[in-house]
Short mmCIF file of C-alpha atoms in Angstrom, two decimals:
data_model
loop_
_atom_site.label_atom_id
_atom_site.label_comp_id
_atom_site.label_asym_id
_atom_site.label_seq_id
_atom_site.Cartn_x
_atom_site.Cartn_y
_atom_site.Cartn_z
CA UNK A 7 64.88 109.28 79.34
CA UNK A 8 64.41 107.57 75.97
CA UNK A 9 66.83 105.98 73.56
CA UNK A 10 68.96 102.89 73.41
CA UNK A 11 72.49 101.78 74.31
CA UNK A 12 74.23 99.29 72.01
CA UNK A 13 77.45 97.58 73.24
CA UNK A 14 79.93 97.67 70.34
CA UNK A 15 83.00 95.98 71.88
CA UNK A 16 83.94 93.95 74.97
CA UNK A 17 82.48 90.73 76.36
CA UNK A 18 78.91 92.05 75.94
CA UNK A 19 79.35 93.17 72.31
CA UNK A 20 76.00 93.11 70.47
CA UNK A 21 73.85 93.60 73.58
CA UNK A 22 71.33 96.47 73.56
CA UNK A 23 69.53 98.22 76.40
CA UNK A 24 66.41 100.36 75.89
CA UNK A 25 66.53 103.27 78.31
CA UNK A 26 63.59 104.08 80.57
CA UNK A 27 62.89 106.80 83.10
CA UNK A 28 65.21 105.46 85.81
CA UNK A 29 68.95 105.74 86.31
CA UNK A 30 71.12 103.16 84.53
CA UNK A 31 74.31 102.19 86.42
CA UNK A 32 77.24 100.76 84.44
CA UNK A 33 80.17 98.75 85.86
CA UNK A 34 81.38 95.35 87.09
CA UNK A 35 79.62 95.44 90.48
CA UNK A 36 76.80 92.84 90.89
CA UNK A 37 74.25 95.59 91.63
CA UNK A 38 74.89 97.49 88.33
CA UNK A 39 72.02 97.32 85.81
CA UNK A 40 74.48 97.08 82.87
CA UNK A 41 77.17 94.77 84.26
CA UNK A 42 80.43 93.83 82.51
CA UNK A 43 82.65 90.79 83.13
CA UNK A 44 84.72 91.32 86.33
CA UNK A 45 87.69 89.34 84.96
CA UNK A 46 87.83 90.13 81.21
CA UNK A 47 86.64 93.77 81.08
CA UNK A 48 89.49 94.99 83.30
CA UNK A 49 89.28 98.62 82.11
CA UNK A 50 85.80 98.90 83.67
CA UNK A 51 85.60 99.93 87.33
CA UNK A 52 83.23 98.24 89.80
CA UNK A 53 80.96 101.31 89.58
CA UNK A 54 82.15 103.11 86.42
CA UNK A 55 79.40 105.46 85.18
CA UNK A 56 75.65 106.05 85.12
CA UNK A 57 72.99 107.53 82.79
CA UNK A 58 70.10 109.62 84.12
CA UNK A 59 67.39 111.88 82.75
CA UNK A 60 67.35 115.68 83.04
CA UNK A 61 64.19 117.21 81.51
CA UNK A 62 64.00 114.49 78.86
CA UNK A 63 67.70 114.66 77.96
CA UNK A 64 70.11 111.76 78.62
CA UNK A 65 73.04 112.80 80.85
CA UNK A 66 76.16 110.66 81.36
CA UNK A 67 78.08 110.92 84.67
CA UNK A 68 81.49 109.41 85.40
CA UNK A 69 81.33 107.70 88.86
CA UNK A 70 84.97 108.50 89.78
CA UNK A 71 86.14 105.53 87.69
CA UNK A 72 89.79 104.48 87.73
CA UNK A 73 90.35 104.64 83.94
CA UNK A 74 87.91 107.40 83.04
CA UNK A 75 84.82 107.64 80.79
CA UNK A 76 85.11 109.00 77.22
CA UNK A 77 82.54 110.36 74.75
CA UNK A 78 83.66 110.51 71.13
CA UNK A 79 87.28 110.19 72.30
CA UNK A 80 87.12 113.03 74.88
CA UNK A 81 87.25 112.28 78.61
CA UNK A 82 84.19 113.21 80.65
CA UNK A 83 84.80 115.44 83.66
CA UNK A 84 81.73 115.20 85.87
CA UNK A 85 78.63 115.08 83.60
CA UNK A 86 78.06 115.20 79.80
CA UNK A 87 74.80 115.55 77.81
CA UNK A 88 74.51 112.80 75.18
CA UNK A 89 73.48 113.34 71.56
CA UNK A 90 72.23 110.90 68.96
CA UNK A 91 75.11 108.70 67.74
CA UNK A 92 77.57 109.54 70.55
CA UNK A 93 80.08 106.74 71.26
CA UNK A 94 80.85 106.08 74.93
CA UNK A 95 84.07 104.28 75.94
CA UNK A 96 84.72 102.87 79.45
CA UNK A 97 88.45 103.54 79.88
CA UNK A 98 90.89 104.49 77.10
CA UNK A 99 91.00 100.87 75.87
CA UNK A 100 87.77 99.51 77.34
CA UNK A 101 84.36 98.54 75.88
CA UNK A 102 82.55 100.97 73.54
CA UNK A 103 78.81 101.72 73.57
CA UNK A 104 76.70 103.78 71.14
CA UNK A 105 73.83 106.01 72.35
CA UNK A 106 70.84 106.23 69.97
CA UNK A 107 68.44 109.02 70.89
CA UNK A 108 65.82 107.87 68.30
CA UNK A 109 66.41 104.15 67.71
CA UNK A 110 63.05 103.53 65.99
CA UNK A 111 63.44 106.00 63.11
CA UNK A 112 63.70 104.60 59.59
CA UNK A 113 67.21 103.50 58.88
CA UNK A 114 68.11 103.43 62.59
CA UNK A 115 70.63 106.27 62.16
CA UNK A 116 71.88 105.99 65.75
CA UNK A 117 72.53 102.20 65.58
CA UNK A 118 75.83 100.47 64.90
CA UNK A 119 77.37 100.85 61.47
CA UNK A 120 77.28 97.97 58.99
CA UNK A 121 80.96 97.28 59.69
CA UNK A 122 80.34 97.17 63.44
CA UNK A 123 77.29 94.89 63.05
CA UNK A 124 79.26 92.54 60.82
CA UNK A 125 82.15 92.51 63.36
CA UNK A 126 79.77 91.69 66.21
CA UNK A 127 78.08 88.94 64.18
CA UNK A 128 81.45 87.46 63.21
CA UNK A 129 82.57 87.45 66.83
CA UNK A 130 79.36 85.65 67.90
CA UNK A 131 79.40 83.13 65.02
CA UNK A 132 83.08 82.23 65.36
CA UNK A 133 83.18 82.10 69.16
CA UNK A 134 82.52 78.36 69.24
CA UNK A 135 85.05 77.73 66.48
CA UNK A 136 87.73 79.71 68.31
CA UNK A 137 87.05 77.81 71.53
CA UNK A 138 87.21 74.49 69.64
CA UNK A 139 90.51 75.41 67.97
CA UNK A 140 92.07 76.47 71.26
CA UNK A 141 90.86 73.29 72.97
CA UNK A 142 92.21 71.18 70.11
CA UNK A 143 95.58 72.90 70.33
CA UNK A 144 95.75 72.35 74.08
CA UNK A 145 94.76 68.71 73.61
CA UNK A 146 97.48 68.18 71.00
CA UNK A 147 100.10 69.71 73.29
CA UNK A 148 98.92 67.58 76.24
CA UNK A 149 98.88 64.36 74.19
CA UNK A 150 102.31 65.11 72.74
CA UNK A 151 103.72 65.77 76.19
CA UNK A 152 102.10 62.62 77.57
CA UNK A 153 103.54 60.50 74.75
CA UNK A 154 107.01 61.94 75.28
CA UNK A 155 106.76 61.44 79.03
CA UNK A 156 105.63 57.82 78.64
CA UNK A 157 108.46 57.08 76.19
CA UNK A 158 111.05 58.30 78.65
CA UNK A 159 109.41 57.09 81.84
CA UNK A 160 110.74 53.55 81.92
CA UNK A 161 114.39 54.55 81.42
CA UNK A 162 114.42 57.40 83.94
CA UNK A 163 112.04 56.22 86.71
CA UNK A 164 114.77 55.69 89.29
CA UNK A 165 116.49 58.97 88.45
CA UNK A 166 113.21 60.90 88.78
CA UNK A 167 112.38 59.26 92.09
CA UNK A 168 115.79 60.15 93.45
CA UNK A 169 115.43 63.71 92.17
CA UNK A 170 111.96 64.03 93.76
CA UNK A 171 113.29 62.73 97.07
CA UNK A 172 116.24 65.11 96.89
CA UNK A 173 114.03 68.12 96.13
CA UNK A 174 111.60 67.11 98.86
CA UNK A 175 114.46 66.89 101.29
CA UNK A 176 115.77 70.29 100.14
CA UNK A 177 112.27 71.78 100.44
CA UNK A 178 111.78 70.37 103.93
CA UNK A 179 115.19 71.63 104.96
CA UNK A 180 114.45 75.10 103.57
CA UNK A 181 111.05 75.18 105.28
CA UNK A 182 112.65 74.07 108.55
CA UNK A 183 115.27 76.81 108.20
CA UNK A 184 112.56 79.42 107.58
CA UNK A 185 110.52 78.23 110.56
CA UNK A 186 113.60 78.25 112.80
CA UNK A 187 114.56 81.73 111.54
CA UNK A 188 110.99 83.03 112.04
CA UNK A 189 110.74 81.49 115.50
CA UNK A 190 114.16 82.86 116.40
CA UNK A 191 113.06 86.33 115.34
CA UNK A 192 109.85 86.10 117.36
CA UNK A 193 111.67 84.74 120.40
CA UNK A 194 114.30 87.48 120.06
CA UNK A 195 111.57 90.10 119.95
CA UNK A 196 109.80 88.57 122.94
CA UNK A 197 113.07 88.29 124.87
CA UNK A 198 113.79 91.95 124.15
CA UNK A 199 110.30 93.04 125.22
CA UNK A 200 110.40 90.87 128.36
CA UNK A 201 113.88 92.16 129.24
CA UNK A 202 112.61 95.74 128.89
CA UNK A 203 109.59 94.91 131.07
CA UNK A 204 111.88 93.37 133.72
CA UNK A 205 114.13 96.46 133.67
CA UNK A 206 111.11 98.73 134.09
CA UNK A 207 109.80 96.53 136.91
CA UNK A 208 113.20 96.51 138.70
CA UNK A 209 113.49 100.28 138.28
CA UNK A 210 110.04 100.81 139.73
CA UNK A 211 110.79 98.55 142.69
CA UNK A 212 114.00 100.54 143.36
CA UNK A 213 112.04 103.81 143.21
CA UNK A 214 109.43 102.24 145.48
CA UNK A 215 112.06 101.52 148.13
CA UNK A 216 113.30 105.12 147.85
CA UNK A 217 109.81 106.62 147.95
CA UNK A 218 108.62 108.10 151.24
CA UNK A 219 104.95 108.26 152.22
CA UNK A 220 101.81 106.32 151.38
CA UNK A 221 100.99 108.28 148.18
CA UNK A 222 104.37 107.50 146.65
CA UNK A 223 104.06 103.80 147.47
CA UNK A 224 100.56 103.66 145.93
CA UNK A 225 101.65 105.48 142.74
CA UNK A 226 104.69 103.28 142.17
CA UNK A 227 102.70 100.13 142.94
CA UNK A 228 100.26 101.11 140.20
CA UNK A 229 103.10 101.53 137.70
CA UNK A 230 104.50 98.14 138.65
CA UNK A 231 101.07 96.61 137.92
CA UNK A 232 101.00 98.36 134.51
CA UNK A 233 104.43 96.91 133.64
CA UNK A 234 103.24 93.42 134.61
CA UNK A 235 100.12 93.92 132.45
CA UNK A 236 102.29 94.79 129.44
CA UNK A 237 104.32 91.66 130.02
CA UNK A 238 101.12 89.60 130.07
CA UNK A 239 99.94 91.20 126.78
CA UNK A 240 103.25 90.28 125.13
CA UNK A 241 102.89 86.66 126.22
CA UNK A 242 99.26 86.59 124.99
CA UNK A 243 100.34 87.81 121.52
CA UNK A 244 102.78 84.90 121.29
CA UNK A 245 99.96 82.43 122.06
CA UNK A 246 97.26 83.94 119.75
CA UNK A 247 95.94 81.35 117.26
CA UNK A 248 94.43 83.25 114.28
CA UNK A 249 93.55 80.01 112.47
CA UNK A 250 91.35 78.92 115.38
CA UNK A 251 89.54 82.28 115.28
CA UNK A 252 88.83 81.86 111.55
CA UNK A 253 87.64 78.27 112.02
CA UNK A 254 85.23 79.35 114.77
CA UNK A 255 83.84 82.49 113.09
CA UNK A 256 84.89 82.71 109.42
CA UNK A 257 81.73 81.26 107.84
CA UNK A 258 79.56 83.90 109.59
CA UNK A 259 81.31 86.91 107.97
CA UNK A 260 79.31 88.49 105.12
CA UNK A 261 79.74 91.16 102.44
CA UNK A 262 76.87 93.70 102.40
CA UNK A 263 76.08 95.51 99.09
CA UNK A 264 73.61 98.40 99.10
CA UNK A 265 71.97 100.74 96.56
CA UNK A 266 70.60 104.00 97.98
CA UNK A 267 67.50 105.79 96.61
CA UNK A 268 69.73 108.36 94.82
CA UNK A 269 71.50 105.58 92.89
CA UNK A 270 74.74 105.51 94.90
CA UNK A 271 76.12 101.99 95.47
CA UNK A 272 78.76 100.73 97.89
CA UNK A 273 79.63 97.74 100.02
CA UNK A 274 80.72 96.91 103.56
CA UNK A 275 80.93 93.99 105.98
CA UNK A 276 78.54 92.31 108.41
CA UNK A 277 78.29 89.08 110.38
CA UNK A 278 75.57 86.63 111.36
CA UNK A 279 74.43 86.61 114.99
CA UNK A 280 71.23 84.52 114.78
CA UNK A 281 70.71 81.37 112.70
CA UNK A 282 67.26 82.57 111.56
CA UNK A 283 68.83 85.43 109.59
CA UNK A 284 69.95 88.38 111.76
CA UNK A 285 73.11 90.15 110.53
CA UNK A 286 74.89 93.05 112.30
CA UNK A 287 76.61 95.82 110.34
CA UNK A 288 77.12 99.62 110.60
CA UNK A 289 74.26 102.10 110.74
CA UNK A 290 76.00 104.48 108.30
CA UNK A 291 76.13 101.67 105.71
CA UNK A 292 72.32 101.26 105.57
CA UNK A 293 71.04 104.73 106.48
CA UNK A 294 71.99 108.07 104.90
CA UNK A 295 72.09 111.46 106.65
CA UNK A 296 68.41 112.02 105.86
CA UNK A 297 67.48 108.75 107.60
CA UNK A 298 66.63 106.94 104.33
CA UNK A 299 67.16 103.18 104.01
CA UNK A 300 68.65 101.57 100.87
CA UNK A 301 66.52 100.75 97.85
CA UNK A 302 68.21 97.33 97.74
CA UNK A 303 70.39 95.31 100.13
CA UNK A 304 72.18 92.08 99.17
CA UNK A 305 74.25 89.88 101.51
CA UNK A 306 76.71 87.08 100.63
CA UNK A 307 78.32 84.92 103.33
CA UNK A 308 82.01 83.99 103.20
CA UNK A 309 82.91 80.95 101.07
CA UNK A 310 79.46 80.95 99.36
CA UNK A 311 78.12 82.10 95.96
CA UNK A 312 74.54 83.08 96.92
CA UNK A 313 73.51 86.76 97.18
CA UNK A 314 70.64 86.97 99.67
CA UNK A 315 68.11 89.85 99.79
CA UNK A 316 67.77 91.64 103.14
CA UNK A 317 66.15 94.65 104.78
CA UNK A 318 66.90 96.85 107.80
CA UNK A 319 65.41 95.38 110.99
CA UNK A 320 66.68 97.99 113.51
CA UNK A 321 69.30 100.71 113.91
CA UNK A 322 71.00 101.65 117.19
CA UNK A 323 70.36 105.12 118.53
CA UNK A 324 73.64 105.59 120.42
CA UNK A 325 76.13 103.52 118.35
CA UNK A 326 77.03 103.13 114.67
CA UNK A 327 75.32 99.71 114.50
CA UNK A 328 72.34 98.22 112.65
CA UNK A 329 70.62 94.83 112.38
CA UNK A 330 69.60 93.38 108.99
CA UNK A 331 67.01 90.64 108.46
CA UNK A 332 67.65 88.15 105.61
CA UNK A 333 64.60 87.49 103.44
CA UNK A 334 65.33 83.79 102.98
CA UNK A 335 64.86 80.80 105.28
CA UNK A 336 67.87 79.68 107.34
CA UNK A 337 69.68 78.33 109.11
CA UNK A 338 72.63 80.69 108.55
CA UNK A 339 76.13 80.66 110.12
CA UNK A 340 76.78 82.78 113.22
CA UNK A 341 79.81 83.96 115.18
CA UNK A 342 80.77 81.83 118.20
CA UNK A 343 79.97 84.32 120.99
CA UNK A 344 80.05 87.96 122.14
CA UNK A 345 82.57 88.85 124.87
CA UNK A 346 81.24 90.16 128.19
CA UNK A 347 84.07 92.74 128.33
CA UNK A 348 86.90 93.98 126.13
CA UNK A 349 90.56 92.97 126.64
CA UNK A 350 93.05 95.49 128.10
CA UNK A 351 95.13 97.97 126.10
CA UNK A 352 97.98 96.14 124.36
CA UNK A 353 95.99 92.93 123.80
CA UNK A 354 96.18 91.38 120.31
CA UNK A 355 93.07 91.26 118.11
CA UNK A 356 91.97 89.87 114.73
CA UNK A 357 89.70 91.57 112.14
CA UNK A 358 87.73 89.66 109.47
CA UNK A 359 85.98 91.46 106.62
CA UNK A 360 86.02 92.71 103.05
CA UNK A 361 88.27 95.83 102.81
CA UNK A 362 87.97 97.35 99.29
CA UNK A 363 84.99 95.02 98.61
CA UNK A 364 85.27 93.11 95.32
CA UNK A 365 88.29 95.15 94.22
CA UNK A 366 90.37 92.51 96.03
CA UNK A 367 90.73 89.08 94.34
CA UNK A 368 87.68 86.78 94.54
CA UNK A 369 87.01 83.27 93.20
CA UNK A 370 84.83 83.35 90.07
CA UNK A 371 83.67 86.23 87.89
CA UNK A 372 80.85 88.73 87.60
CA UNK A 373 77.97 87.91 89.99
CA UNK A 374 79.13 84.26 90.28
CA UNK A 375 81.89 84.90 92.80
CA UNK A 376 82.77 82.96 95.91
CA UNK A 377 83.24 85.56 98.66
CA UNK A 378 86.64 85.35 100.40
CA UNK A 379 87.38 87.33 103.58
CA UNK A 380 90.59 89.19 104.44
CA UNK A 381 92.27 88.68 107.84
CA UNK A 382 93.71 91.73 109.60
CA UNK A 383 95.68 91.72 112.85
CA UNK A 384 96.48 94.44 115.36
CA UNK A 385 96.44 95.51 119.00
CA UNK A 386 94.12 97.56 121.20
CA UNK A 387 95.75 100.98 121.55
CA UNK A 388 93.02 102.76 123.55
CA UNK A 389 89.82 101.73 125.33
CA UNK A 390 87.11 104.09 126.59
CA UNK A 391 83.48 103.17 127.47
CA UNK A 392 82.01 103.74 123.99
CA UNK A 393 85.02 103.37 121.67
CA UNK A 394 87.79 100.86 121.03
CA UNK A 395 90.86 102.28 119.25
CA UNK A 396 92.85 99.63 117.39
CA UNK A 397 96.27 99.73 115.73
CA UNK A 398 95.41 97.77 112.55
CA UNK A 399 94.50 98.39 108.88
CA UNK A 400 91.06 99.23 107.50
CA UNK A 401 89.78 100.65 104.19
CA UNK A 402 86.52 101.26 102.32
CA UNK A 403 84.52 98.06 102.74
CA UNK A 404 85.90 97.37 106.26
CA UNK A 405 82.90 99.09 107.87
CA UNK A 406 81.00 96.50 109.88
CA UNK A 407 83.96 94.10 110.23
CA UNK A 408 83.93 92.10 113.50
CA UNK A 409 86.93 92.34 115.87
CA UNK A 410 87.85 89.20 117.83
CA UNK A 411 89.95 88.77 120.96
CA UNK A 412 92.54 86.07 121.61
CA UNK A 413 89.85 83.62 122.81
CA UNK A 414 87.81 84.00 119.59
CA UNK A 415 84.99 86.03 121.21
CA UNK A 416 83.58 89.15 119.47
CA UNK A 417 84.85 92.31 121.22
CA UNK A 418 83.86 95.05 118.75
CA UNK A 419 82.61 96.19 115.30
CA UNK A 420 84.70 98.48 113.04
CA UNK A 421 82.92 101.72 112.06
CA UNK A 422 85.63 104.19 110.98
CA UNK A 423 89.11 105.54 111.48
CA UNK A 424 91.21 108.65 111.98
CA UNK A 425 91.90 110.89 108.96
CA UNK A 426 95.49 111.18 107.82
CA UNK A 427 96.61 107.83 109.25
CA UNK A 428 96.38 105.72 106.08
CA UNK A 429 93.80 103.44 107.69
CA UNK A 430 96.15 102.51 110.57
CA UNK A 431 94.09 103.96 113.45
CA UNK A 432 90.75 102.13 113.48
CA UNK A 433 87.67 102.81 115.64
CA UNK A 434 85.23 100.10 116.75
CA UNK A 435 82.01 99.94 118.78
CA UNK A 436 82.64 97.72 121.87
CA UNK A 437 80.87 94.44 122.67
CA UNK A 438 78.65 96.13 125.26
CA UNK A 439 76.96 98.17 122.47
CA UNK A 440 76.47 94.98 120.43
CA UNK A 441 74.85 93.16 123.37
CA UNK A 442 72.53 96.11 124.00
CA UNK A 443 71.37 96.15 120.37
CA UNK A 444 70.79 92.38 120.38
CA UNK A 445 68.68 92.71 123.54
CA UNK A 446 66.64 95.40 121.82
CA UNK A 447 65.73 93.07 118.93
CA UNK A 448 65.17 90.08 121.23
CA UNK A 449 68.27 88.17 120.15
CA UNK A 450 70.63 88.43 123.13
CA UNK A 451 73.59 86.04 123.08
#
């Protein structure tokens, strides 16, 4: 694939990219070869489009972008062959790019027009002036406000102090009212649940007295035990401290970005288990159906800005789990511990990860983001030897998210969910599968 792309508008206006024989991915995702600003170029999707070669001809493919890809004003459906001078637009109002099939010919017929080159040059030359003018305007406003505030400060100091105290008192009163209302609602819900559990227990005891024979006594005794277990789960939910779970494990959660050999890119979640650089995630995230590993893997830990290269160390044969090895020296953060067994059905759990990847708000822009995790809460709705079913929320990017019990120990790893449930029925590999994989790589916890 030969030719050149010239960015006409947007934050990268004036940039050019000579096209080679490989695919060229375009978007706001850090792994895109032609990457736009994640904050300012809002029309551009994380993975918007890509260019690839078909028998020496440049072909443009829309990567299921949110706002669409246009060529000469017409939206691309699937793929479109590019011709010399075609103008590509990322979204109806997004950045424009020109494709030059023969950029080195005399006159550079496929390059930007004189008007476009002048506009780009003007934008570059006046950028500093515009920034200076804006800063000067802000400074004038700040200085004017400061002068006005200082002129009035002496006469109204007492009045302001009283007003601050009054508002603080009002704020504290409102916060206290909200806390009391919230606690009242939680207590009312717990009272209702406990009352129902007591009624069920009393009913079962009555039926037990009426039952005749050993089998009836044993059956009803089992149901009484189940009712008492539900009561215990309700009390555990009231005592669950999500903040403590985040403090103990939050730094070890990581976003995992991959690029497969066919050019597809996506992200998921993982978590550190060994300080020397072992990270657990899902097998399906780092291995396609043909058994191929990604061309590139990058990992960024929560509350950091550094993308770290990694490779696949081992994949599990009987669970959707894999171990990555970071290619930098540690130490790295790790989760607190892996549970020896999973809690019973009805127990509360917490999920930490990156649902929807960088489509959710992050600190910073472009590749210079600070990764921030999302907390999800739920309950165990079913437990069988190889699968935990959880009533919670998960989406694309949640794959590999750790699941923690009330004591902060790891009890599972999210790997999928049931179709048609809107992400509300979530499946996770249990802690026993995690421990087995860690033993296999010599890193048992």
